[in-house]
Every structure is written in C-alpha cells, then in structure tokens.
mmCIF file of C-alpha atoms and ligand atoms in Angstrom:
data_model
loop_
_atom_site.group_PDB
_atom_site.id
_atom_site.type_symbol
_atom_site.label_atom_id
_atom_site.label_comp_id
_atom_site.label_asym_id
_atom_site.label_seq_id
_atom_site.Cartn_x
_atom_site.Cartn_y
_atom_site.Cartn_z
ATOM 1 C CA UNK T 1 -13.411 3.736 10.329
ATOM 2 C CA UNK T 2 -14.084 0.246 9.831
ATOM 3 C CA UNK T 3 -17.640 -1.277 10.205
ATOM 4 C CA UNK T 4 -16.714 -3.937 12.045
ATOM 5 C CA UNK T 5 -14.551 -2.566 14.829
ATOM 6 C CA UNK T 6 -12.902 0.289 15.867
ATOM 7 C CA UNK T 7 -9.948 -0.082 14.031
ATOM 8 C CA UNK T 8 -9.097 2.549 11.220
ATOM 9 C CA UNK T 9 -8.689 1.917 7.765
ATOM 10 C CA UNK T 10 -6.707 3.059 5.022
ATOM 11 C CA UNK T 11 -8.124 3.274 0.785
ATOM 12 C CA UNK T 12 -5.502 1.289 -1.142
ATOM 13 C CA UNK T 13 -4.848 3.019 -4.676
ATOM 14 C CA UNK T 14 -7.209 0.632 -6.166
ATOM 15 C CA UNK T 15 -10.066 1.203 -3.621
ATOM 16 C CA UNK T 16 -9.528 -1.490 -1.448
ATOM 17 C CA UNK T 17 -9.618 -0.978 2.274
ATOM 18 C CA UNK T 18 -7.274 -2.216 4.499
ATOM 19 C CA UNK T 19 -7.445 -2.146 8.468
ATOM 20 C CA UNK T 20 -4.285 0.035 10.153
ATOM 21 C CA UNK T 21 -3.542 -2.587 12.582
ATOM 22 C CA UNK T 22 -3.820 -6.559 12.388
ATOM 23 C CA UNK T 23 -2.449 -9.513 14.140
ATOM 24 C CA UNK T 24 0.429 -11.245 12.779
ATOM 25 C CA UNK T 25 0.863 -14.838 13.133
ATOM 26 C CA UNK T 26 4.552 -15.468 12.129
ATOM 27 C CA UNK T 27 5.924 -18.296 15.013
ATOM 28 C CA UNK T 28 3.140 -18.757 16.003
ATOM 29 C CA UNK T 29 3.031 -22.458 16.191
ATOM 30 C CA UNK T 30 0.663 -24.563 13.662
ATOM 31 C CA UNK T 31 -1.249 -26.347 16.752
ATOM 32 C CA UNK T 32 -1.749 -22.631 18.540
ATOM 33 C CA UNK T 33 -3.021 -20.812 15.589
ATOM 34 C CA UNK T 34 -6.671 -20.992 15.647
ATOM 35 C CA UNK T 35 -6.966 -20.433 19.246
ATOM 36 C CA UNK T 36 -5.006 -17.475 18.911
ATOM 37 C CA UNK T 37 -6.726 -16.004 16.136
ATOM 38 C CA UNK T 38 -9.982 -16.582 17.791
ATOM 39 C CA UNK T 39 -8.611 -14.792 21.016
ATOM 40 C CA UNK T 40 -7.621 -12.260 18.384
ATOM 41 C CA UNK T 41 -10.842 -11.784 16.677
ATOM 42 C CA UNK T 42 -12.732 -12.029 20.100
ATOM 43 C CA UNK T 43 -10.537 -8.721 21.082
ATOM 44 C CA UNK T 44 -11.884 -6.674 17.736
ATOM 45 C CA UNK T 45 -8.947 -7.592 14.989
ATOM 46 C CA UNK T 46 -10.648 -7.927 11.858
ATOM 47 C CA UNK T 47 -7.368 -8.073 9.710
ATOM 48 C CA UNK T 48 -4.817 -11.276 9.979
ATOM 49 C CA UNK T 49 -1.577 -11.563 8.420
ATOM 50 C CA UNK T 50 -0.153 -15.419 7.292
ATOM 51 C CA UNK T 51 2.186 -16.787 4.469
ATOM 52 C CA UNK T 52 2.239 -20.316 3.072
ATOM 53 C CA UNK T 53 6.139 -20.101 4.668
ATOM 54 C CA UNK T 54 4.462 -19.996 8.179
ATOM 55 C CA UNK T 55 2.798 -23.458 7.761
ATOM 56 C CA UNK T 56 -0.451 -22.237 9.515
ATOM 57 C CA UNK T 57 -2.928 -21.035 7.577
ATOM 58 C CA UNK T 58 -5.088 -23.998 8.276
ATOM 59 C CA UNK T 59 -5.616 -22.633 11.661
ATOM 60 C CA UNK T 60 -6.314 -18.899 10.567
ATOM 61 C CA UNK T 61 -8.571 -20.535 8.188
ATOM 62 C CA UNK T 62 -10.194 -22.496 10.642
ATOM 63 C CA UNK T 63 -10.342 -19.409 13.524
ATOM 64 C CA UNK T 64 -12.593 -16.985 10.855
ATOM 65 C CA UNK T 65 -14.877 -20.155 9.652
ATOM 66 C CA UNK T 66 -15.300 -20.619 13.985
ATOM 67 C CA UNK T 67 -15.899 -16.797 14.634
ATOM 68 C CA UNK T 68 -19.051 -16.435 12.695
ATOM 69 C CA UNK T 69 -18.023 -13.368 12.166
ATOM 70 C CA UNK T 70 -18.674 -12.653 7.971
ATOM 71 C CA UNK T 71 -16.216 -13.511 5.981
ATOM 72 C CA UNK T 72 -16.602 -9.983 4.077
ATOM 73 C CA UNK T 73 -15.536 -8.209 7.179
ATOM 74 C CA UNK T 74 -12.082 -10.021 8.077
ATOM 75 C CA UNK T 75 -9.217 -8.881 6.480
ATOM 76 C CA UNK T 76 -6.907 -12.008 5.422
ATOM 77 C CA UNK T 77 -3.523 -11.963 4.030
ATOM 78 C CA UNK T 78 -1.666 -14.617 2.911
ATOM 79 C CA UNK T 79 2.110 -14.491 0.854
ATOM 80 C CA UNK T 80 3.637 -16.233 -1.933
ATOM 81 C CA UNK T 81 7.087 -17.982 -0.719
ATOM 82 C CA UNK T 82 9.955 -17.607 -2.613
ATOM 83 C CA UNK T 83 10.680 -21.264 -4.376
ATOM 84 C CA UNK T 84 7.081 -21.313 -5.742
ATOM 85 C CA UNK T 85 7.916 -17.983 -7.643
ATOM 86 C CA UNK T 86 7.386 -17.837 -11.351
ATOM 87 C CA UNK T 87 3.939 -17.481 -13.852
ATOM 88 C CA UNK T 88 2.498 -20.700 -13.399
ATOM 89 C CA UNK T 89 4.285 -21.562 -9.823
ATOM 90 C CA UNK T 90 2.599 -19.084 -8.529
ATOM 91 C CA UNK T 91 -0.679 -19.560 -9.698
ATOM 92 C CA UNK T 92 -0.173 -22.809 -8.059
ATOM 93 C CA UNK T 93 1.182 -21.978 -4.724
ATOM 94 C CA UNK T 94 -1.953 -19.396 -4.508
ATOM 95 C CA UNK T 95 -4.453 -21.989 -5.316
ATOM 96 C CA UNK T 96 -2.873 -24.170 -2.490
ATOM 97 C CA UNK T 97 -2.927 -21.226 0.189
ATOM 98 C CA UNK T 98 -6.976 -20.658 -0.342
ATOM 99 C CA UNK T 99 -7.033 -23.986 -0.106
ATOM 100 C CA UNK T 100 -5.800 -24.303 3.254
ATOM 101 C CA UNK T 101 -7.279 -21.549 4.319
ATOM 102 C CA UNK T 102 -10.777 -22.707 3.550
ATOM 103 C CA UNK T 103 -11.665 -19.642 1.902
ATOM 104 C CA UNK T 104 -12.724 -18.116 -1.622
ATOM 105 C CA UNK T 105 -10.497 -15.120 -1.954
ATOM 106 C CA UNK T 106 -7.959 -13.833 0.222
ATOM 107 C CA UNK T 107 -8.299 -9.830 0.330
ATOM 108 C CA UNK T 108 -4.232 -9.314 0.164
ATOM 109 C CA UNK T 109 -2.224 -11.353 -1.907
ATOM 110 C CA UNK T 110 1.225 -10.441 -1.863
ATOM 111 C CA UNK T 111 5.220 -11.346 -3.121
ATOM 112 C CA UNK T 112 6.888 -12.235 -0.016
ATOM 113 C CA UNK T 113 10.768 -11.615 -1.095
ATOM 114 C CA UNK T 114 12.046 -10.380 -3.898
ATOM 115 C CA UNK T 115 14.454 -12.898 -4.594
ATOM 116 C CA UNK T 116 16.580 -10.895 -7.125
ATOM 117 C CA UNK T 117 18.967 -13.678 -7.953
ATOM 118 C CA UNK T 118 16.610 -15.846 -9.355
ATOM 119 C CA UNK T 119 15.088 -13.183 -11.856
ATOM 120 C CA UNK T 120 11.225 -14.176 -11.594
ATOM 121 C CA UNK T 121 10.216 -11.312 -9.669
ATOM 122 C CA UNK T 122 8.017 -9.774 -12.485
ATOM 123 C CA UNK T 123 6.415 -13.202 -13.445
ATOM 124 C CA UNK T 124 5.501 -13.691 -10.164
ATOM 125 C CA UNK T 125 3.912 -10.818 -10.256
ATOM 126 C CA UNK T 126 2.068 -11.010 -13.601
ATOM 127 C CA UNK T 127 0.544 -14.023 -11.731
ATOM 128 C CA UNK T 128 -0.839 -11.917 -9.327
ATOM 129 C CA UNK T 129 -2.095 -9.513 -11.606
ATOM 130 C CA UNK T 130 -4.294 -12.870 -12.662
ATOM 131 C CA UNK T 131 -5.232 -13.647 -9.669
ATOM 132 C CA UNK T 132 -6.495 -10.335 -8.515
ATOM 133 C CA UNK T 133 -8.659 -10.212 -12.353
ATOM 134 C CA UNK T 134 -10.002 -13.617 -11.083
ATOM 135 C CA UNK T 135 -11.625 -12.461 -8.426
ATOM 136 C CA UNK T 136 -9.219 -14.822 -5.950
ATOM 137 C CA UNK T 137 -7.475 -11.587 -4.411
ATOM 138 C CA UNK T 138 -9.301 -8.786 -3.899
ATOM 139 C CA UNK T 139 -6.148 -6.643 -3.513
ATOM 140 C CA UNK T 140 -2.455 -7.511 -4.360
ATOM 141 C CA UNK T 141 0.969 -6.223 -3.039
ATOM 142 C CA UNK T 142 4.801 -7.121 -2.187
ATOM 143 C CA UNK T 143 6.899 -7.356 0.739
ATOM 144 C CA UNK T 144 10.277 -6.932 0.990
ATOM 145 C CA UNK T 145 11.063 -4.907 -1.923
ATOM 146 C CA UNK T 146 13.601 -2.286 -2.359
ATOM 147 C CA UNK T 147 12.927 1.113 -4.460
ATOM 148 C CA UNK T 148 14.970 -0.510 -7.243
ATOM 149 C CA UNK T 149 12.336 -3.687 -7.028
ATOM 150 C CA UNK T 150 9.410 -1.148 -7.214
ATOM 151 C CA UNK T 151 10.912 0.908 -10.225
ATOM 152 C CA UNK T 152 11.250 -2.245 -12.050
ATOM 153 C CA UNK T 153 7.338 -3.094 -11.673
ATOM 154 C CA UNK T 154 6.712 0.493 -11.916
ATOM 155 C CA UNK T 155 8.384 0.273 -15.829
ATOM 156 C CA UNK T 156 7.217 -3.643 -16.329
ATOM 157 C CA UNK T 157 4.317 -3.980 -14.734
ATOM 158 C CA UNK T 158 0.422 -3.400 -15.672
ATOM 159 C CA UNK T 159 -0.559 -1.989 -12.116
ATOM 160 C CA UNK T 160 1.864 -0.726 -8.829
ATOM 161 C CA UNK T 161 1.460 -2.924 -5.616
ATOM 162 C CA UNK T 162 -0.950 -1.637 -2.874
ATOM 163 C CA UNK T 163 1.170 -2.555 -0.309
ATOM 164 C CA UNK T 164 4.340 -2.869 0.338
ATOM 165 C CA UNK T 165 5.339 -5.107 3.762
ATOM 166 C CA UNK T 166 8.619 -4.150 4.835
ATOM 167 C CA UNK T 167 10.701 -4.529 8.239
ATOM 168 C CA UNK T 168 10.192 -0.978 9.785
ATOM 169 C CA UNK T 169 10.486 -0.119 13.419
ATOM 170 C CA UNK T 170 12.283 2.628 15.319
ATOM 171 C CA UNK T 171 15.873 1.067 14.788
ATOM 172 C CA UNK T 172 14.903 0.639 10.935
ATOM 173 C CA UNK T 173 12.983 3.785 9.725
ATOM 174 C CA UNK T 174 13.017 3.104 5.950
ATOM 175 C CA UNK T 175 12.823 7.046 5.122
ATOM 176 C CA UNK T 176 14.063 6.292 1.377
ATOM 177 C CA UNK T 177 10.982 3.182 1.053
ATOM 178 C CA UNK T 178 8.715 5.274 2.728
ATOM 179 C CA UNK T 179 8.874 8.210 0.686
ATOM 180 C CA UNK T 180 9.014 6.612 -2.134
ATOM 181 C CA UNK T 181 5.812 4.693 -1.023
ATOM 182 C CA UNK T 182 3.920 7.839 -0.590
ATOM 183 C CA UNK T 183 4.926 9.414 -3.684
ATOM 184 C CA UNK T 184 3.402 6.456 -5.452
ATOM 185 C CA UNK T 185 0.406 5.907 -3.550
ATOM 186 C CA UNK T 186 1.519 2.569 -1.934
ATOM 187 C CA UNK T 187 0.712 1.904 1.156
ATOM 188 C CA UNK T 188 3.897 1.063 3.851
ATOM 189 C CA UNK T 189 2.909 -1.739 6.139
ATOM 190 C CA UNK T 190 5.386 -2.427 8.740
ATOM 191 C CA UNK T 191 6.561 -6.115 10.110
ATOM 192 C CA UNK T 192 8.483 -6.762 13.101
ATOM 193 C CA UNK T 193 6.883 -3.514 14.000
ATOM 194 C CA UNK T 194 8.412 -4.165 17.532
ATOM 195 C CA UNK T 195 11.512 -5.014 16.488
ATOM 196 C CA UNK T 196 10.513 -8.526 17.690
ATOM 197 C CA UNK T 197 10.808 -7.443 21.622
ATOM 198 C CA UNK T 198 13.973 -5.533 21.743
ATOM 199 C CA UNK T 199 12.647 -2.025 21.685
ATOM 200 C CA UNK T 200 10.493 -2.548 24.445
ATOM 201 C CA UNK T 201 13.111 -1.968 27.310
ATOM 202 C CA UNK T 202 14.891 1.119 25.080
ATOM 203 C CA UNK T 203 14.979 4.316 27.893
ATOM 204 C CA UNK T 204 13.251 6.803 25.013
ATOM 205 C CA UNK T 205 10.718 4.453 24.715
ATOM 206 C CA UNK T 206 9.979 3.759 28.546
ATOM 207 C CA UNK T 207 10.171 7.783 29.287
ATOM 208 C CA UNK T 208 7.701 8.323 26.465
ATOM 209 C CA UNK T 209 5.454 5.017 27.552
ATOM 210 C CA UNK T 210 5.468 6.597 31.336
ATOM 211 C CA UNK T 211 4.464 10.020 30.544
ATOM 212 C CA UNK T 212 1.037 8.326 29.152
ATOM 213 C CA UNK T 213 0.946 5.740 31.538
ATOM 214 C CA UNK T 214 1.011 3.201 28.347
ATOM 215 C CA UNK T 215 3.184 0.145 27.461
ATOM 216 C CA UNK T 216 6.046 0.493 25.639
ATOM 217 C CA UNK T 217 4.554 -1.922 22.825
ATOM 218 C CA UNK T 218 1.514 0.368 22.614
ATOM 219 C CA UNK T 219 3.696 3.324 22.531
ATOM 220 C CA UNK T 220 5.570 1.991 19.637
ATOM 221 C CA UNK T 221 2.169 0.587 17.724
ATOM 222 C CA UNK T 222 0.828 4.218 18.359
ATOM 223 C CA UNK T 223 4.228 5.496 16.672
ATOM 224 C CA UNK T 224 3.335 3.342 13.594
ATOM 225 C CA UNK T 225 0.186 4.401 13.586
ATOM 226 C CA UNK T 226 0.708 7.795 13.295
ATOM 227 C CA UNK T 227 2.960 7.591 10.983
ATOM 228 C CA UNK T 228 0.514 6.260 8.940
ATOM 229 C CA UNK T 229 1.759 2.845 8.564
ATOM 230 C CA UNK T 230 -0.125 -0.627 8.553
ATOM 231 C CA UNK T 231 0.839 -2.413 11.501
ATOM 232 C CA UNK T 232 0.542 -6.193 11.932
ATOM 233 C CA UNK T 233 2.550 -6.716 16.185
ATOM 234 C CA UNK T 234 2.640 -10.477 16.345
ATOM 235 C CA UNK T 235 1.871 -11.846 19.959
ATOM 236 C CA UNK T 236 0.288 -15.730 20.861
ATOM 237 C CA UNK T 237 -0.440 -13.969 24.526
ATOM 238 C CA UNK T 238 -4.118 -13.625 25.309
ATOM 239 C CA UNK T 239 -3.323 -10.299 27.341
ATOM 240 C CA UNK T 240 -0.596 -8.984 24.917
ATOM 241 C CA UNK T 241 -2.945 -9.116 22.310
ATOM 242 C CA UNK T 242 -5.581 -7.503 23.663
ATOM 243 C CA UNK T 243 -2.948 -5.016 25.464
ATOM 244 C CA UNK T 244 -1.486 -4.388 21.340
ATOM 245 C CA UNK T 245 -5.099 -3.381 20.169
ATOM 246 C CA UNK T 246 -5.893 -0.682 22.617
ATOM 247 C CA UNK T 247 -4.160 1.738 21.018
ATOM 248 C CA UNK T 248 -7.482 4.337 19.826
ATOM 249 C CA UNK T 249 -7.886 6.022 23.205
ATOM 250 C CA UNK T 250 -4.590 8.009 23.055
ATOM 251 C CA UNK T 251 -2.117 9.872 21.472
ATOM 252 C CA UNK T 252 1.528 10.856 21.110
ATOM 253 C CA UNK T 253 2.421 14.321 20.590
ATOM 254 C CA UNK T 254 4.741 15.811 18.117
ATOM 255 C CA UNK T 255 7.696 16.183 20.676
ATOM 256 C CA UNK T 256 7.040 11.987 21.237
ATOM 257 C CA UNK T 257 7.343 11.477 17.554
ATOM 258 C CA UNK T 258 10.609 13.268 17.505
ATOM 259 C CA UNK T 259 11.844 11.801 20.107
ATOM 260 C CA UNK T 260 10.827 8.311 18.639
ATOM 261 C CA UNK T 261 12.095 9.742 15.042
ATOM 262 C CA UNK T 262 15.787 9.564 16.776
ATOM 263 C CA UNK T 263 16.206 6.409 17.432
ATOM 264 C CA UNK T 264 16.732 5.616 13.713
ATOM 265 C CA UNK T 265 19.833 3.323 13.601
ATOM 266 C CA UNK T 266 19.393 1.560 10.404
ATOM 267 C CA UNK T 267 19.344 -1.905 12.437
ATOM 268 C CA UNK T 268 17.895 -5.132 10.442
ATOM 269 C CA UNK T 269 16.097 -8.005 12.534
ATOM 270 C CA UNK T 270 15.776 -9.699 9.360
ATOM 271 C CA UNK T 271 17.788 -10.852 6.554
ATOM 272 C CA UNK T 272 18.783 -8.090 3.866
ATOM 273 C CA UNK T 273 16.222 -8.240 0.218
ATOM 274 C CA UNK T 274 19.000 -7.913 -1.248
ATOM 275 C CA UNK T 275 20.296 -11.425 -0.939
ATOM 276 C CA UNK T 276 17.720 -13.536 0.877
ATOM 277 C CA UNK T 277 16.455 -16.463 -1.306
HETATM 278 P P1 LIG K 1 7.001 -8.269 16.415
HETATM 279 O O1 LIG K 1 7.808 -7.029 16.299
HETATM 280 O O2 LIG K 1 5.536 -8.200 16.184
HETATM 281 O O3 LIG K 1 7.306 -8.884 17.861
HETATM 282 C C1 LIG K 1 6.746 -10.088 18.287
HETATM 283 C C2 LIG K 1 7.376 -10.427 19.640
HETATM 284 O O4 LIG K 1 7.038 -9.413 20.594
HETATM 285 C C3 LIG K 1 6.910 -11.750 20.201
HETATM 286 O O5 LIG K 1 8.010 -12.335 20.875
HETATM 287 C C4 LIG K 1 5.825 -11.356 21.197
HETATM 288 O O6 LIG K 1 5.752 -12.283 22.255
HETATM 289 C C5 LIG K 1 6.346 -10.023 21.696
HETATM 290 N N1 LIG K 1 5.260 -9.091 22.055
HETATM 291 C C6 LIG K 1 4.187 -8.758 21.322
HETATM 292 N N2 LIG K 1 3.411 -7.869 21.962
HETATM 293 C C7 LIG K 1 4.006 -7.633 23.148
HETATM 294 C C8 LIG K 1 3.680 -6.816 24.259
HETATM 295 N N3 LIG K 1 2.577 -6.067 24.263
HETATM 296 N N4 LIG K 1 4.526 -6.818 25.333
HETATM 297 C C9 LIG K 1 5.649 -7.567 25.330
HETATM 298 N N5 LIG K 1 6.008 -8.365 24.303
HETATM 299 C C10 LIG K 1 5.195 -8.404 23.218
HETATM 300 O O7 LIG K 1 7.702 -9.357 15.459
HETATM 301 P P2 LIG K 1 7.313 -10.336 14.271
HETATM 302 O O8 LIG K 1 8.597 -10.686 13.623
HETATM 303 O O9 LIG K 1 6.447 -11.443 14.686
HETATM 304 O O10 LIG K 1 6.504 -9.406 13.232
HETATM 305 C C11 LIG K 1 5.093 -9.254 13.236
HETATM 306 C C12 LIG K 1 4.467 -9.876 12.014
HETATM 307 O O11 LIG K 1 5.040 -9.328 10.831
HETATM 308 C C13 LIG K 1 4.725 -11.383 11.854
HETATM 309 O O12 LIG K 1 3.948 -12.166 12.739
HETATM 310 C C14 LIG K 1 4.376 -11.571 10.402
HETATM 311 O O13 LIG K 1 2.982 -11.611 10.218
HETATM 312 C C15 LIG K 1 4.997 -10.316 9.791
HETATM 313 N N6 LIG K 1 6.367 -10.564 9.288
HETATM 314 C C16 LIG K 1 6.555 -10.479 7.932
HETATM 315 C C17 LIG K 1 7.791 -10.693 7.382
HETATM 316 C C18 LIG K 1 7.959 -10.588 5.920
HETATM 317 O O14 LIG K 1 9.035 -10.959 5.408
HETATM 318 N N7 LIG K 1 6.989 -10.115 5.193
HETATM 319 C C19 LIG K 1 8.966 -11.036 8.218
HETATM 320 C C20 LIG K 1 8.669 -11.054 9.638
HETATM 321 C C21 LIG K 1 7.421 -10.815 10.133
HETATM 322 P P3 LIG K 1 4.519 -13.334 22.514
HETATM 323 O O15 LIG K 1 4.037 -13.853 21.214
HETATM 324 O O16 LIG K 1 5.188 -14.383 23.338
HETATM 325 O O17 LIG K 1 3.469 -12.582 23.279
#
C-alpha cells in the first residue's frame, strides 16, 4: 500500500511505484484545474495524470505546491504531444512541461501517440531515456502504442516502457495489449476507463452495481482494478470524485468479472494509433 493514502500501488519493472488509481484531468478546463486537483488531493489521490496537449498543467502544478502535501508523495504525470516529437524536440517540450508545472521531476514521463507516419517514435524515445538518466523523470512510459510499436522499442530500444496508457474499458478490452503487457512486465494503465460516461447506464453494469449497492462508475473502476490495471477516471465533480475513490471497501466476485468480461465489443472512444497524428 501506499504511505500516503489508502490507495494501492503497483512496482514498475524498474522499481518505481505507481498508485492503482489517479485522477485524470483531460477537459478539465485550464481555469478549473487547481481547484479540482486540490478537491482531488483533499479526497486521498496522491497520483495525477496531465499532458502538455491538455494546456493545464499550470494548475496541477499549482494544486500540489497549495496542498502541502510533499512533493515525494504525489504521483505526477505529464505526456509528450505529438508535434514536439523527435531527439532534441523532445528534450525541449519536457523542459517546458516541468516548467509549467513548477516542479523538479515529474515521476512518469511518457510518449503520448505513436505517430507512426512521421517515423520519430524511437527518437522520441531515446529522449526519454535522457531524461529519466537526468534525474527529470523518475519513471518513463508510452501511451497509445500498439504491440507492433512495443516490438519495435523492444528490438531498438535500451530499456521497455513501464507503462503503457491505452484506451481500455469494458467495450475495448485490449486482450492482445494486455497480454502482451504482462508478458513483458509493463504495466497496462487504462484511459477513458469509463468509456467517458457511456457505460454507466449499460443493464450488466447496473445489475452488477445493484447487487453491491455501488455506482456503476465504481463498479467499473473496481473492474479495472482487479484486473490489475492503473486507472486514472477523469471527473471536475467534487462528489464524483470523491464517489470514484471509494473503491477499497468492496469487491466483485468472479461471476461479476465474467459478466463484465462480456461486454467486450472492440468499441474505440478515441481515435485509432494507427493513424492519429
Ligand atoms: P472517463 O472515462 O474518465 O470519463 C470521464 C467522464 O465521466 C466525464 O464526463 C465525467 O464527468 C464522467 N464521470 C466521472 N466519474 C463519474 C461518476 N462517478 N458518475 C457519473 N459520471 C462520471 O474519460 P476521460 O476521457 O476523461 O479519461 C480519463 C483520463 O484518461 C483523462 O482525463 C486523461 O488523463 C486520460 N486520457 C488519456 C488519453 C491518452 O491518449 N493517453 C486519451 C484520453 C484520456 P464530470 O467531469 O462532469 O464529473
């Protein structure tokens, strides 16, 4: 468990820790961010999720310099976009993140697309092979990248991602990713983990939610969770968030997971790696 809170962690291949569950702040609006990471951190999160393409980490920055909670015990992530991909654009875009964030080090550093069709995948991440010897991230990963991204780094690169964030939810189970995840030692951390919303009225969901008395967001969460996946549910509601972190006091039985296995439809929210630039 982690010091700090209540929230489990997972050991990253390189020995980093990593909390199972985090807030993310995607659309979350720049103006609303600190406030909502402070309601956040007030509730127990000690792990945040940003990216320079979400144009807030001033106010993520600004929310952990507020909490006085230490530094060493908040778990911040931050992304590289895809136009500043590349050696030396990257070291760039990185030094401009911390930056804004007001911080010395981020403790997850990672590739946010792939971005096949411009071939700079692999310098980008020799970059952040730099940056994690430099002390500036204390642990580096990818997002977004299919097996065939991974084999390539696996062949080119000095050291495999921890992490790989990747659009996973019950309509989007990723079985191929995932196993190839865990026979790597890479850890699967799920975004749009609630399919941004539209899960939470599905009938499995709401029979499985009722026969715990639980929400059908915390029913899902507790889904990823025992799966063993990172989770990172974005919400800017006080209640919601607080509602999305109370998720230790319970748990779903194998007949619930099988249930929830079922509802695998291979359904994207999100744009496809394989073409997004
Ligand atoms: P989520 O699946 O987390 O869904 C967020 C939506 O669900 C919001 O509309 C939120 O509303 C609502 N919601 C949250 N909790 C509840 C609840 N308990 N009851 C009812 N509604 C709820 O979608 P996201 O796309 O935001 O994904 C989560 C995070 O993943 C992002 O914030 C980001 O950090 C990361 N991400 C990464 C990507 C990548 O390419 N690496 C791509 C997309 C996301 P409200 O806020 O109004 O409460």
């Amino acid at each position: 468990m982690n010091q700090a809170t209540s929230t489990p962690a997972l050991m990253l291949h390189d020995g980093v820790e990593i909390p199972q569950l985090g807030l993310g702040v995607f659309q979350v609006p720049p103006e609303k961010t600190q406030e909502t990471v402070e309601r956040a951190l007030e509730a127990g999160y000690r792990h945040i999720d940003t990216a320079a393409a979400y144009r807030n980490e001033r106010g993520v920055g600004a929310a952990v310099a507020a909490s006085g909670i230490p530094r060493e015990q908040i778990f911040v992530t931050t992304k590289l976009w895809n136009t500043s991909q590349g050696y030396e654009p990257a070291l760039g875009a990185f030094e401009k993140s911390v930056a804004r964030l007001g911080l010395d080090y981020v403790d997850l550093y990672l590739i946010h697309w792939p971005v096949p069709s411009e071939g700079r995948t692999l310098d980008s991440w020799r970059a952040l092979e730099r940056i994690q010897l430099d002390g500036g991230a204390r642990t580096i990963g990818v997002s977004n990248f299919r097996v065939e991204d991974l084999e390539m780094l696996e062949r080119e690169a000095e050291v495999l991602p921890t992490v790989n964030q990747i659009e996973l939810h019950p309509h989007l189970q990723q079985a191929e990713l995932r196993e190839w995840h865990a026979e790597h030692g890479v850890a699967t951390e799920a975004w749009s983990p609630l399919a941004q919303g539209e899960l939470l009225y599905n009938a499995t969901i709401a029979a499985v939610a009722s026969r715990h008395d639980r929400s059908a967001a915390q029913v899902i969460l507790r889904w990823h969770l025992q799966l063993g996946n990172v989770v990172i549910p974005k919400s800017a509601t006080p209640s919601r968030i607080r509602e999305n972190f109370a998720l230790f006091d319970f748990e779903l039985t194998e007949d619930d997971m099988t249930e929830i296995a079922a509802l695998d439809v291979g359904k994207r929210i999100g744009p496809d790696p394989a073409d997004f630039a």
